[in-house]
PDB file of C-alpha atoms in Angstrom:
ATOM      1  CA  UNK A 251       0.000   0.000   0.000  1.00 80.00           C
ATOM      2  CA  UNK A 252       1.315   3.376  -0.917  1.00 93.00           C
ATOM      3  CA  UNK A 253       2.824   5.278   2.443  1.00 95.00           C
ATOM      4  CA  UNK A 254       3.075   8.926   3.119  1.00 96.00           C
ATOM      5  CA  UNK A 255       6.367   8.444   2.872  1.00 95.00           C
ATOM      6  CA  UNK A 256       6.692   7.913  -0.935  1.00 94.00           C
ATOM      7  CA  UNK A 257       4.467  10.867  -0.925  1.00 94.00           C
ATOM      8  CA  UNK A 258       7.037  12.702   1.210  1.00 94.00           C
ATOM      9  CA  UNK A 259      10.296  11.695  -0.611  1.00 91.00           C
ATOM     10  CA  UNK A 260       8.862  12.414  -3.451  1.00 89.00           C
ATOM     11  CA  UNK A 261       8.440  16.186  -2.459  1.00 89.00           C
ATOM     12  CA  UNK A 262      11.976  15.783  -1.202  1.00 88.00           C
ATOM     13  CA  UNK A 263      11.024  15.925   2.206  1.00 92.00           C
ATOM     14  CA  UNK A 264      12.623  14.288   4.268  1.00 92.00           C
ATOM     15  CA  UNK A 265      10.597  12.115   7.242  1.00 94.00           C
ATOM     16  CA  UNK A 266      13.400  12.903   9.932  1.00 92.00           C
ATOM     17  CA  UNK A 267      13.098  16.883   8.816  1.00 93.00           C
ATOM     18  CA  UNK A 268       9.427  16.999   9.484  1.00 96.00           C
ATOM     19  CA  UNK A 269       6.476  16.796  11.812  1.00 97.00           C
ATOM     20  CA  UNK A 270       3.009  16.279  10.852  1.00 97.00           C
ATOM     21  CA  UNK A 271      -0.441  17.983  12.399  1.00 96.00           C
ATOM     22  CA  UNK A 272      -3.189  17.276  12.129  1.00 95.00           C
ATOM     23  CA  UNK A 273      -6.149  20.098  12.864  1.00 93.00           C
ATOM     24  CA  UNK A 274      -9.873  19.585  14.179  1.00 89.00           C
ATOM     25  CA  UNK A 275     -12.447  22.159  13.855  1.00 85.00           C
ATOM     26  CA  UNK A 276     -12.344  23.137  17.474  1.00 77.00           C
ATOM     27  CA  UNK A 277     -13.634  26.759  18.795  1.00 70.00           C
ATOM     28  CA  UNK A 278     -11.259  26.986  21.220  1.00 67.00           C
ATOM     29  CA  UNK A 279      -7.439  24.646  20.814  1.00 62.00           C
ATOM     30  CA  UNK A 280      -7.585  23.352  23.920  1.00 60.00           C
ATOM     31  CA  UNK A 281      -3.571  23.801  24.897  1.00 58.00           C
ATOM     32  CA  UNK A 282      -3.057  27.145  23.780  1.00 57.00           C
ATOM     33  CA  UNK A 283      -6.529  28.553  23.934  1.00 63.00           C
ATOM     34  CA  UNK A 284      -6.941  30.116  20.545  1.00 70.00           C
ATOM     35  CA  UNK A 285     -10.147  30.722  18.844  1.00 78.00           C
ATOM     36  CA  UNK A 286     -10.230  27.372  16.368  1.00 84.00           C
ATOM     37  CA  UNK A 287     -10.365  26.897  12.851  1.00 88.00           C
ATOM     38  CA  UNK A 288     -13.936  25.410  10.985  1.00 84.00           C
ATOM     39  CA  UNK A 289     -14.799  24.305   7.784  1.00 80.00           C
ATOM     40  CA  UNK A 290     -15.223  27.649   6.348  1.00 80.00           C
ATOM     41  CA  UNK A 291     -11.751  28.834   7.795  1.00 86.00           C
ATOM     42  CA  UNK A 292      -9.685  30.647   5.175  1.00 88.00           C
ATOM     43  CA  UNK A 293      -6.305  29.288   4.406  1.00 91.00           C
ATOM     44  CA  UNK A 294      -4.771  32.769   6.033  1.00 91.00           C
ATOM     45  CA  UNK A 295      -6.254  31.832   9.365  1.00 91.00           C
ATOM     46  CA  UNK A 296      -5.504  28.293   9.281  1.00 94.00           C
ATOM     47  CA  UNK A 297      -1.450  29.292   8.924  1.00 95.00           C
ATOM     48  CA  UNK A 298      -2.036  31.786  11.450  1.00 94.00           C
ATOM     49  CA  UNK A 299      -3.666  28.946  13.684  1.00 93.00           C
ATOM     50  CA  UNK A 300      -1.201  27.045  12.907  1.00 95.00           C
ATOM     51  CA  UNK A 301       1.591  29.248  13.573  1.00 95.00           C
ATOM     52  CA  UNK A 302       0.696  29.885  17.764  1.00 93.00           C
ATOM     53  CA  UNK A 303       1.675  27.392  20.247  1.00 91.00           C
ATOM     54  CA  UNK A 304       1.552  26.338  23.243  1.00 86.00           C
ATOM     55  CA  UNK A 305       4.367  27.079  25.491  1.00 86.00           C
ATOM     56  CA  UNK A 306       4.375  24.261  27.721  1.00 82.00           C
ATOM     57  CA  UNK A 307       6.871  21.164  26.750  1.00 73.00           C
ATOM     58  CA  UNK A 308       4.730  18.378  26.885  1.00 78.00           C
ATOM     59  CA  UNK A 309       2.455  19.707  24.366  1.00 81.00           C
ATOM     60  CA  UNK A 310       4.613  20.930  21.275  1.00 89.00           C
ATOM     61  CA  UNK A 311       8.487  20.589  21.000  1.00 90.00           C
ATOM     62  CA  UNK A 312      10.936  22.855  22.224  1.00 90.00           C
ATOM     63  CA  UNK A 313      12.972  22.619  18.619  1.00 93.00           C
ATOM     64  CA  UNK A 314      10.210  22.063  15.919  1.00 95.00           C
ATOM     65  CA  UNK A 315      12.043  20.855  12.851  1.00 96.00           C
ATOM     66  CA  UNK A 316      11.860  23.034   9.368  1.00 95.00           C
ATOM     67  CA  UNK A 317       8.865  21.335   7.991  1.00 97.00           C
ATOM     68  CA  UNK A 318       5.684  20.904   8.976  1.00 97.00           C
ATOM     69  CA  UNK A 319       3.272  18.884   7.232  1.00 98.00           C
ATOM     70  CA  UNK A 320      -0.814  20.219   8.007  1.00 97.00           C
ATOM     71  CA  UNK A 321      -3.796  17.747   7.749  1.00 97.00           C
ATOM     72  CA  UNK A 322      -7.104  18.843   8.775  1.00 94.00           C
ATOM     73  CA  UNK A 323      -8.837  15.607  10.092  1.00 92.00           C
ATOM     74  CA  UNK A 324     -11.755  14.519   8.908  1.00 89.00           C
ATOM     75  CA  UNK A 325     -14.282  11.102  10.113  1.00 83.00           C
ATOM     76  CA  UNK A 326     -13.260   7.718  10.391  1.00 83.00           C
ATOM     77  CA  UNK A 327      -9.844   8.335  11.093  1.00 90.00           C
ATOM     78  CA  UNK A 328      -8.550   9.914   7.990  1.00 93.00           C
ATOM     79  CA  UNK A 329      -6.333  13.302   7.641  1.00 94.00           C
ATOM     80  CA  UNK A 330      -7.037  14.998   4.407  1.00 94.00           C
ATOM     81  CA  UNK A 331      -4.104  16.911   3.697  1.00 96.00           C
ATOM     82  CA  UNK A 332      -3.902  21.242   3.545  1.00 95.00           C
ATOM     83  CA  UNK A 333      -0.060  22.460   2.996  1.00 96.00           C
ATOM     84  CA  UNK A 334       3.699  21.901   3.751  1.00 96.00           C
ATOM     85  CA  UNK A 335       4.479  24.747   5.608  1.00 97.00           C
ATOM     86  CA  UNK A 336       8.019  26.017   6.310  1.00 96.00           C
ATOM     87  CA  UNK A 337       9.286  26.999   9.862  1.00 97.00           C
ATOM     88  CA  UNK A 338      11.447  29.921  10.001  1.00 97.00           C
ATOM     89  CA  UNK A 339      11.714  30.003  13.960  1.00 96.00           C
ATOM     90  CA  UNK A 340      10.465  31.294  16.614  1.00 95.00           C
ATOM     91  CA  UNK A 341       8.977  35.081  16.494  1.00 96.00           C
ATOM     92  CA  UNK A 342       8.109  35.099  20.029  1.00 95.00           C
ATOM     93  CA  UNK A 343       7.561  33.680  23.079  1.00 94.00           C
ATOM     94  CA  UNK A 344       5.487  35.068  26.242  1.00 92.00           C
ATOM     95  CA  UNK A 345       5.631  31.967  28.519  1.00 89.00           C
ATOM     96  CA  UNK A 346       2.257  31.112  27.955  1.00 88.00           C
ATOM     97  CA  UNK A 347       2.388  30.891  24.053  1.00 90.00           C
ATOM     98  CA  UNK A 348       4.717  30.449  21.088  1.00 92.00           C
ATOM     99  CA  UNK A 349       4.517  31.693  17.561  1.00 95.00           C
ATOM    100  CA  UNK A 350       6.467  30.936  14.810  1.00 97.00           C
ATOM    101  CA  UNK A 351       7.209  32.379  11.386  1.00 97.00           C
ATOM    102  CA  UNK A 352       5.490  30.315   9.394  1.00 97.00           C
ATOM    103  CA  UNK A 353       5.226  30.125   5.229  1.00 96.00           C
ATOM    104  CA  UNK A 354       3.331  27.849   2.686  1.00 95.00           C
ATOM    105  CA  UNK A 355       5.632  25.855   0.619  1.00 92.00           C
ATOM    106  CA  UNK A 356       4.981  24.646  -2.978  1.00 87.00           C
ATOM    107  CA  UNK A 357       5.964  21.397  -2.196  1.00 90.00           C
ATOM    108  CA  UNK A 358       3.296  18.932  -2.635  1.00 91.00           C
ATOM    109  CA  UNK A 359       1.002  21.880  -3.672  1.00 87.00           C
ATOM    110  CA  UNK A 360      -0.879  19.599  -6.279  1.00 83.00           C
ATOM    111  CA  UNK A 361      -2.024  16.709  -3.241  1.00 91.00           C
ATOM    112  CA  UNK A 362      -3.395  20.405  -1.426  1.00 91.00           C
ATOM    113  CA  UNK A 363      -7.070  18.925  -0.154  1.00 88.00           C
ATOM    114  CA  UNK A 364      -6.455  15.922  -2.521  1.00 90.00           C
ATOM    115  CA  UNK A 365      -4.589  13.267  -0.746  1.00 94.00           C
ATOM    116  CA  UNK A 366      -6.381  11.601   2.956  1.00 95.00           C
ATOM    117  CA  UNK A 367      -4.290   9.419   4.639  1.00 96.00           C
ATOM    118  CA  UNK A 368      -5.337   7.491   8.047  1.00 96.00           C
ATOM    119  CA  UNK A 369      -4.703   8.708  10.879  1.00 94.00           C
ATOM    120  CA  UNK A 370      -3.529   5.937  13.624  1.00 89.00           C
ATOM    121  CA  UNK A 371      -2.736   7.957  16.630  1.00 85.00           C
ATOM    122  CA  UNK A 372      -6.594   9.410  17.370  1.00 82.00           C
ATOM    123  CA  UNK A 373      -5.073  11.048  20.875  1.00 84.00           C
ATOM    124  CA  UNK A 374      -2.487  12.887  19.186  1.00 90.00           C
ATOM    125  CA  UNK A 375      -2.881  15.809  16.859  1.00 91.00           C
ATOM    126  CA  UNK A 376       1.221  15.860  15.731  1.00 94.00           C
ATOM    127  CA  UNK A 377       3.340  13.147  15.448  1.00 94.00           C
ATOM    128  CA  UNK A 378       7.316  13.264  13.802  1.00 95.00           C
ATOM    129  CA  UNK A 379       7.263  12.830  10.505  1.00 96.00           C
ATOM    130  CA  UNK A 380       9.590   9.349  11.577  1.00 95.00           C
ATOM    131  CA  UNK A 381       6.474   8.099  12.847  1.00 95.00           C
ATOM    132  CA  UNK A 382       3.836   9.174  10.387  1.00 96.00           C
ATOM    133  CA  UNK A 383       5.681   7.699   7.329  1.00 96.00           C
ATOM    134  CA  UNK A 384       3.883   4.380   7.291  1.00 96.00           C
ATOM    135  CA  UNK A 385       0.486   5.968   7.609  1.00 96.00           C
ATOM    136  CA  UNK A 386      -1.244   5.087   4.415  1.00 96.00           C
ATOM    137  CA  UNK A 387      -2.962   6.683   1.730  1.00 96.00           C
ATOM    138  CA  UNK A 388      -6.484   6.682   1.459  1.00 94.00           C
ATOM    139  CA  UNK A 389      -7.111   8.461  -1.220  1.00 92.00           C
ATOM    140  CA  UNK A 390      -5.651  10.645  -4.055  1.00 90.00           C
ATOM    141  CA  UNK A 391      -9.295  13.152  -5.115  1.00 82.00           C
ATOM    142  CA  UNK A 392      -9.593  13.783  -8.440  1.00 77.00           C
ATOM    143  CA  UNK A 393      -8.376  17.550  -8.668  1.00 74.00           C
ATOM    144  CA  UNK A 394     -11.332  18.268 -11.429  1.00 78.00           C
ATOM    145  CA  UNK A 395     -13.928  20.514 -10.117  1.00 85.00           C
ATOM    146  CA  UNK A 396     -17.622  18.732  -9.413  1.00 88.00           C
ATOM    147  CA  UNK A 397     -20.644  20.589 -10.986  1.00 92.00           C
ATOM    148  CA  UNK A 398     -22.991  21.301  -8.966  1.00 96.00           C
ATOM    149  CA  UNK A 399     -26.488  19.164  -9.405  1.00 95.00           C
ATOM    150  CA  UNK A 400     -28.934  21.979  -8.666  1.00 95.00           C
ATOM    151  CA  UNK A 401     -30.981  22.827  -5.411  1.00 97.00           C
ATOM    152  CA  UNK A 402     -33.406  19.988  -6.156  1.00 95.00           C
ATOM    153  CA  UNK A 403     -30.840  17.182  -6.793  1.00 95.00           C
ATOM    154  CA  UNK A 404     -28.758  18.524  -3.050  1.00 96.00           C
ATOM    155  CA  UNK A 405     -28.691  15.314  -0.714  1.00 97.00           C
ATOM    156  CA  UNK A 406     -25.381  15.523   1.490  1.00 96.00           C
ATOM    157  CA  UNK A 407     -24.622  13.018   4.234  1.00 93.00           C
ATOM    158  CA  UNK A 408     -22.083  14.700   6.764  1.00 91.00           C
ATOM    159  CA  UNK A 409     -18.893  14.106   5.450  1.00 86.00           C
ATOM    160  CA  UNK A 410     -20.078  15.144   2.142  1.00 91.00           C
ATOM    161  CA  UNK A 411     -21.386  18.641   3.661  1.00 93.00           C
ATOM    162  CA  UNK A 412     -17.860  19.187   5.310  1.00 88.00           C
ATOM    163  CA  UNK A 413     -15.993  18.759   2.186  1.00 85.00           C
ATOM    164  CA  UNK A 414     -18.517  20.627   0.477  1.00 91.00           C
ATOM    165  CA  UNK A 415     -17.545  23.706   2.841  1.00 89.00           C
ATOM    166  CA  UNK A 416     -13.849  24.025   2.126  1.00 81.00           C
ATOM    167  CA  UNK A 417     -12.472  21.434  -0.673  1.00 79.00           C
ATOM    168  CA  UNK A 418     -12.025  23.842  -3.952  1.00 76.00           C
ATOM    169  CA  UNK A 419     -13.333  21.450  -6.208  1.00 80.00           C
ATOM    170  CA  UNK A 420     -16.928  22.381  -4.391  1.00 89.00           C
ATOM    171  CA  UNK A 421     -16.362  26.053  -5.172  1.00 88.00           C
ATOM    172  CA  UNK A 422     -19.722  26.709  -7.722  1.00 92.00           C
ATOM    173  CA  UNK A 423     -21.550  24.656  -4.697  1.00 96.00           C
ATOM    174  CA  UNK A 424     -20.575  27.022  -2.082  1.00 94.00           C
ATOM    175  CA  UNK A 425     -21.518  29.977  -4.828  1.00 95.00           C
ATOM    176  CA  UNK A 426     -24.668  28.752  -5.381  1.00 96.00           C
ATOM    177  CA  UNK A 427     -26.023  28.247  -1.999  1.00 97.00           C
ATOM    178  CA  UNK A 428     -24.668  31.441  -0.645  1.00 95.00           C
ATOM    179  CA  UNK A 429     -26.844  33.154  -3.002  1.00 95.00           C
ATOM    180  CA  UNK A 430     -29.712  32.065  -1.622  1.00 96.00           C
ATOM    181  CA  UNK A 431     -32.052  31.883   1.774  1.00 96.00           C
ATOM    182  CA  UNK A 432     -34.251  29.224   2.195  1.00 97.00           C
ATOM    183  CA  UNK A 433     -35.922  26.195   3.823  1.00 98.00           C
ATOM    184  CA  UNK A 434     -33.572  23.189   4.386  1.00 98.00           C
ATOM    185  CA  UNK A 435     -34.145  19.736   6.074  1.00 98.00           C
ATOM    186  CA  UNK A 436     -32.320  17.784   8.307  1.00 97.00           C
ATOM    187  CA  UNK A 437     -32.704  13.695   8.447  1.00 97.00           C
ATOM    188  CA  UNK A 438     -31.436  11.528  10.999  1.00 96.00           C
ATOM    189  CA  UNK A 439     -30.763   8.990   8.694  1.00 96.00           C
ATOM    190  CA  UNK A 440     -30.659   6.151  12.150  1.00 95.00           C
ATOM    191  CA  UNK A 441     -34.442   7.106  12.728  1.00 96.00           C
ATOM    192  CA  UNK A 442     -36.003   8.772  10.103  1.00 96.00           C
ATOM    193  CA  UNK A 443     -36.283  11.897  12.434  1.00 96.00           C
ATOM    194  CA  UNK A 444     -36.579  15.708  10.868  1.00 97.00           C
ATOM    195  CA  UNK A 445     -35.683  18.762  11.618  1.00 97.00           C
ATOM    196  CA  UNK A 446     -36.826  21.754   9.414  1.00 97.00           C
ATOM    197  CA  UNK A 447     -34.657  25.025   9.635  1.00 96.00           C
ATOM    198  CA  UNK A 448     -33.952  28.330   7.715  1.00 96.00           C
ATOM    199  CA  UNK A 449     -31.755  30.809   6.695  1.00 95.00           C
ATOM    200  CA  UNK A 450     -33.081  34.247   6.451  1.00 92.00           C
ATOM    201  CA  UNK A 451     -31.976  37.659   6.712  1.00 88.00           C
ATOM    202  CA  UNK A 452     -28.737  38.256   6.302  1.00 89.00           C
ATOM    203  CA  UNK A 453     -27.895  34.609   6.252  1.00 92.00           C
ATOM    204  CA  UNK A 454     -27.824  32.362   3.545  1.00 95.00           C
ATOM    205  CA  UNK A 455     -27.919  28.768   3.107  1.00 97.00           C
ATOM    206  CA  UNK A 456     -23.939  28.495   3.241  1.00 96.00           C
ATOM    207  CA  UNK A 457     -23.383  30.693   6.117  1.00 95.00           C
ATOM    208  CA  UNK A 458     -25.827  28.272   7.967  1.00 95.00           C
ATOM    209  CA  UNK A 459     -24.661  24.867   6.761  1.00 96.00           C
ATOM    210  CA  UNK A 460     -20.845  26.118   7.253  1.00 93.00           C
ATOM    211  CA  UNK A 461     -22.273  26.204  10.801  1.00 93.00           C
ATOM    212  CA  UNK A 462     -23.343  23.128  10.665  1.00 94.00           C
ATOM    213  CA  UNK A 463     -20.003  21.677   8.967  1.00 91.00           C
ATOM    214  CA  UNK A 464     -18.475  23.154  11.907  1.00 88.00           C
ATOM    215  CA  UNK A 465     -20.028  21.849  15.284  1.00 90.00           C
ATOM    216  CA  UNK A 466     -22.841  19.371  13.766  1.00 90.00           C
ATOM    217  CA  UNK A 467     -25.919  21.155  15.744  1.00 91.00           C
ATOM    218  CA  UNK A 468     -25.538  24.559  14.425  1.00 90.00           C
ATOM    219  CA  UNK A 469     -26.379  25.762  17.893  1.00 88.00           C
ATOM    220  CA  UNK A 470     -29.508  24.023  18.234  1.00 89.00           C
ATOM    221  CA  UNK A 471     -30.648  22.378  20.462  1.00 88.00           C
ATOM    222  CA  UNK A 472     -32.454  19.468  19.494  1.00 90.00           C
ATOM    223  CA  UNK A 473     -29.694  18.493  17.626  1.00 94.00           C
ATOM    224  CA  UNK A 474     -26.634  19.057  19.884  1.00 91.00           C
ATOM    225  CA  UNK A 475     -26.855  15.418  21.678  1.00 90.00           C
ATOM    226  CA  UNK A 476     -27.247  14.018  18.495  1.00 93.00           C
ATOM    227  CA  UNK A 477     -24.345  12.355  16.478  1.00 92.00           C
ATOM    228  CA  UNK A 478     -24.294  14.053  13.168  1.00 93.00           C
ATOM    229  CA  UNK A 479     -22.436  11.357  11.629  1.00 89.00           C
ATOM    230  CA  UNK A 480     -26.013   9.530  10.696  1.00 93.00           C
ATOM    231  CA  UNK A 481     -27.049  13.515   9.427  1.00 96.00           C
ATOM    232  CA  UNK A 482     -28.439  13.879   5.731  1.00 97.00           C
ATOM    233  CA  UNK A 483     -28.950  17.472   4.316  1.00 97.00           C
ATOM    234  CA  UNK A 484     -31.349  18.999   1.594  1.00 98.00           C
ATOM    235  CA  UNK A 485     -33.036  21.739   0.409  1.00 98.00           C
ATOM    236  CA  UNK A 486     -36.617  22.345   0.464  1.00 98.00           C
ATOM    237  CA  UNK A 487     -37.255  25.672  -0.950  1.00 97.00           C
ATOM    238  CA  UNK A 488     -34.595  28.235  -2.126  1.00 97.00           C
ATOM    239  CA  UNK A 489     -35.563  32.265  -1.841  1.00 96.00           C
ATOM    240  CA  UNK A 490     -34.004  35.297  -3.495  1.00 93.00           C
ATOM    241  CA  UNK A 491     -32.128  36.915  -0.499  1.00 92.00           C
ATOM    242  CA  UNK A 492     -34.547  40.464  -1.170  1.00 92.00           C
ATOM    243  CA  UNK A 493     -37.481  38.296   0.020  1.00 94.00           C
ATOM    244  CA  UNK A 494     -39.580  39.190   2.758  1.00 94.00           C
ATOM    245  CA  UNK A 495     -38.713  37.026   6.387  1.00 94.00           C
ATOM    246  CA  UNK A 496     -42.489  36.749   7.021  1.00 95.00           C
ATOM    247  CA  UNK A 497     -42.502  34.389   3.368  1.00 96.00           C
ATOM    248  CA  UNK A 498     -39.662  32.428   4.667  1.00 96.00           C
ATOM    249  CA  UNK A 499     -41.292  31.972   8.148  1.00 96.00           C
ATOM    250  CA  UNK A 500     -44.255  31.151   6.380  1.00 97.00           C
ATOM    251  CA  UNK A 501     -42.734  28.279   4.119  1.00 97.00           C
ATOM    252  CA  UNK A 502     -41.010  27.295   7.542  1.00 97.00           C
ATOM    253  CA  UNK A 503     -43.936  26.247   9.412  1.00 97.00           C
ATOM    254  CA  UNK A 504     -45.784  24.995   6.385  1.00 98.00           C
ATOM    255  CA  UNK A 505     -43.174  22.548   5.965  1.00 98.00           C
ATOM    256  CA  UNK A 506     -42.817  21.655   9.944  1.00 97.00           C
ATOM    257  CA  UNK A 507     -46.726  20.891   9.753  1.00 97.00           C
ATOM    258  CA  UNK A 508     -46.564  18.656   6.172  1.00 97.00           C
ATOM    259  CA  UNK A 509     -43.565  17.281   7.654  1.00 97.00           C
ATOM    260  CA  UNK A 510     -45.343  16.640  11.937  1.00 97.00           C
ATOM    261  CA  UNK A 511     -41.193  17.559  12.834  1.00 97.00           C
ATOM    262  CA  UNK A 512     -42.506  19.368  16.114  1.00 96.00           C
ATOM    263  CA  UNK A 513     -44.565  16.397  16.819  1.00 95.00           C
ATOM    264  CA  UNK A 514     -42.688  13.311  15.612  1.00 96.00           C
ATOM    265  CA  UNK A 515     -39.566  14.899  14.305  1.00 96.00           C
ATOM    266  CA  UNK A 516     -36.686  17.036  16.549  1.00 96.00           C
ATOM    267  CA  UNK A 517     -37.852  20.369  15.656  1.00 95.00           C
ATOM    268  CA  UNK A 518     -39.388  22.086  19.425  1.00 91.00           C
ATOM    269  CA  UNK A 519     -41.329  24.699  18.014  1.00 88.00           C
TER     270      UNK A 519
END
């Protein structure tokens, strides 16, 4: 099976000159206590997340070597991979936190959200490139961009809506639904169970999904105990974004009543 260490000799990086992270969308890291990255991050603030660290030890190494190679994890124990970046040293250093002077290297700039790997230390979020070399590949995407099938033809599972919200081959789907508000539905997929929400206002359909992508409730609440893993995601009814909120409040209910999601679905009112 092909390693990421073929993949990393290949770029001429060398395994004993790296380390490799990888990232979960997190609001808060939990060692350094920076505001996280999510699905919709840009790739600015992911280096700049990237870049502050923790000054204790135990949780990131004194010396860092020159490379560092930047997964963002994904389900089922994969690591889909982001950049190579370059470490240029330490900038500063306040006892409490560490940032470095980081830069995005061309090498291996083609794999960029392409190649997934598995991930087989789940506690850890880096590892030395030494030990991550036999992690295999999963996966190699096809880099060609996927057209998008249209409002009525939108049925994402969970993973699906994730990669949806940052890979670039997804770009015309993020587009398309941030030019709309609507009425979407949520399926728990172990049950049957719906939930019928909206995007209105200033909000559109991507702003709320990315939301969703994020944390897997979207800040509600009869979805935050819920796994979102078993999640499927559609749209009901799309609205120009000059519409009226009463019409999209409207279409709202009508669809929690054809639906019965406030009586045998998850929606509470």
């Amino acid at each position: 099976m092909l390693s990421l260490d073929w993949i990393l000799r290949s770029a001429d990086v060398r395994p004993d000159e790296a380390m490799v992270i990888r990232h979960a969308y997190v609001r808060e890291h939990e060692d350094s206590g920076l505001q996280g990255i999510h699905a919709d991050s840009t790739d600015d603030e992911i280096l700049y997340y990237t870049s502050r660290q923790s000054a204790t030890q135990r949780v990131f190494p004194v010396t860092p070597p020159r490379y560092w190679i930047v997964f963002i994890r994904e389900d089922g124990g994969r690591a889909r991979f982001w950049a190579v970046v370059e470490n240029h040293g330490e900038a500063w250093n306040d006892g409490r936190q560490r940032a470095f002077t980081l830069t995005v290297s061309e090498q291996m700039a083609d794999l960029r959200n392409r190649l997934v790997i598995g991930w087989k230390s789940p506690r850890a979020w880096w590892i030395n490139g030494g030990t991550a070399a036999p992690y295999p590949v999963l996966e190699i995407a096809d880099a060609k961009p996927i057209p998008f099938p249209g409002f009525d033809g939108l049925v994402l599972d969970y993973p699906q809506l994730q990669a949806v919200m940052r890979d670039h081959r997804y770009a015309s789907w993020r587009t398309a639904l941030a030019s709309v508000k609507g009425i979407y539905l949520i399926t728990d997929t172990r049950d049957g169970r719906h939930y019928v929400g909206k995007a209105d206002g200033a909000e559109s359909i991507r702003q709320r999904w990315a939301v969703y992508a994020t944390n897997g409730h979207g800040g509600n609440v009869e979805l935050r105990n819920l796994d979102p893993s078993t999640f499927r995601y559609s749209v009901l009814r799309v609205f120009d974004p000059a519409t009226p909120e009463r019409d999209v409040n409207e279409a709202e209910d009508h669809y929690k009543r054809a639906l019965d999601s406030r009586r045998w679905g998850l929606n509470r009112n």
